[in-house]
Short mmCIF file of C-alpha atoms in Angstrom, two decimals:
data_model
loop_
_atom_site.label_atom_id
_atom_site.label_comp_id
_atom_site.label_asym_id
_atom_site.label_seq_id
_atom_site.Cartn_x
_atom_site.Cartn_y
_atom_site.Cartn_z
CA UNK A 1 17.63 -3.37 14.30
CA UNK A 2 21.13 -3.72 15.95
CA UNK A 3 22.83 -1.68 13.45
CA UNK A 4 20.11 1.30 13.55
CA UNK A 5 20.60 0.84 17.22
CA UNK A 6 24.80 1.42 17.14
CA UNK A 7 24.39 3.99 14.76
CA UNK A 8 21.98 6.03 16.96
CA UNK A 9 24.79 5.76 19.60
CA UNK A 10 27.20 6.66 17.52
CA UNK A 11 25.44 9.78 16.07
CA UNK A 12 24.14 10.85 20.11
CA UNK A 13 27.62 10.76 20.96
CA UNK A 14 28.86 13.36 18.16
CA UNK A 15 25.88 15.30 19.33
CA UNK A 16 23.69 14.58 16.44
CA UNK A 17 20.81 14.46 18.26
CA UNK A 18 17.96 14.63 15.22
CA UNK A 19 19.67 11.80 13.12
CA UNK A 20 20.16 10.08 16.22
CA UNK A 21 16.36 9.54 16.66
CA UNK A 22 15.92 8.97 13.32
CA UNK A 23 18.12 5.63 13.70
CA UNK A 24 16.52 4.55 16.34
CA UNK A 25 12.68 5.09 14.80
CA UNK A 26 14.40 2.79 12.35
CA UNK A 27 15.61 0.09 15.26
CA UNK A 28 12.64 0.65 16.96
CA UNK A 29 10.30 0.18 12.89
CA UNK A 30 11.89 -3.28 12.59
CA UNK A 31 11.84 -4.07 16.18
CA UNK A 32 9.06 -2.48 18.38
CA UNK A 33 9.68 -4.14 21.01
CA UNK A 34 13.30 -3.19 21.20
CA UNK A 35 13.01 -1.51 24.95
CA UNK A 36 16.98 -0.07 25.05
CA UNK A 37 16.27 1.97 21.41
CA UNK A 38 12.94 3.36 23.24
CA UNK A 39 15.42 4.12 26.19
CA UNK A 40 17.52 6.01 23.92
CA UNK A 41 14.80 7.34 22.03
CA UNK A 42 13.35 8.99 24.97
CA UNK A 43 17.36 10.60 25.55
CA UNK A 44 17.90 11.86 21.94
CA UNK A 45 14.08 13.38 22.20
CA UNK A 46 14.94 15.43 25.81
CA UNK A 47 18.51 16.64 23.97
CA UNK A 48 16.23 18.21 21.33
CA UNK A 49 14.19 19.93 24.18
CA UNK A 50 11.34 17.60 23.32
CA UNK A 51 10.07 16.50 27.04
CA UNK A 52 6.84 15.10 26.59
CA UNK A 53 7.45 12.74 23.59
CA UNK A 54 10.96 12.15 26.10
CA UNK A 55 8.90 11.01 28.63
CA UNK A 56 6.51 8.51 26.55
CA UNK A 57 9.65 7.27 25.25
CA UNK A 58 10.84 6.32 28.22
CA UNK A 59 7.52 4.98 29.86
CA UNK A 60 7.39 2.34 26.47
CA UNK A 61 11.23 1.74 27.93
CA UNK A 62 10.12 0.67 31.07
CA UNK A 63 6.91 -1.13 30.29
CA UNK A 64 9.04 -3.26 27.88
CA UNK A 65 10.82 -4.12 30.83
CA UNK A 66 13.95 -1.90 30.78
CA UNK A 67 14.37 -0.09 34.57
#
């Protein structure tokens, strides 16, 4: 889950925001309880204009713990 995890950073950071949340479904498939891939979940989801799933992203962030 880690390594999905980095590589969603990596790929947000060169602004490829689709395959960005593709890695981190993938963190988040093999650990669902992984509350800082939600967190960044919910970010690549509002780059692609995608606000509501953004917001449940987020709200699964927090609930997991992450503020």
């Amino acid at each position: 889950a880690e390594i999905w995890y980095n590589k969603g950073n990596a790929l947000y950071n060169l602004g490829q925001n689709k395959d960005a949340l593709n890695a981190y479904n993938s963190a988040i498939s093999l650990k669902p309880n992984y509350a800082k891939a939600w967190k960044n979940k919910g970010t690549a989801l509002k780059a692609l204009g995608r606000a509501k799933e953004s917001n449940d992203a987020f709200a699964k962030a927090r609930q997991l713990g992450l503020s």
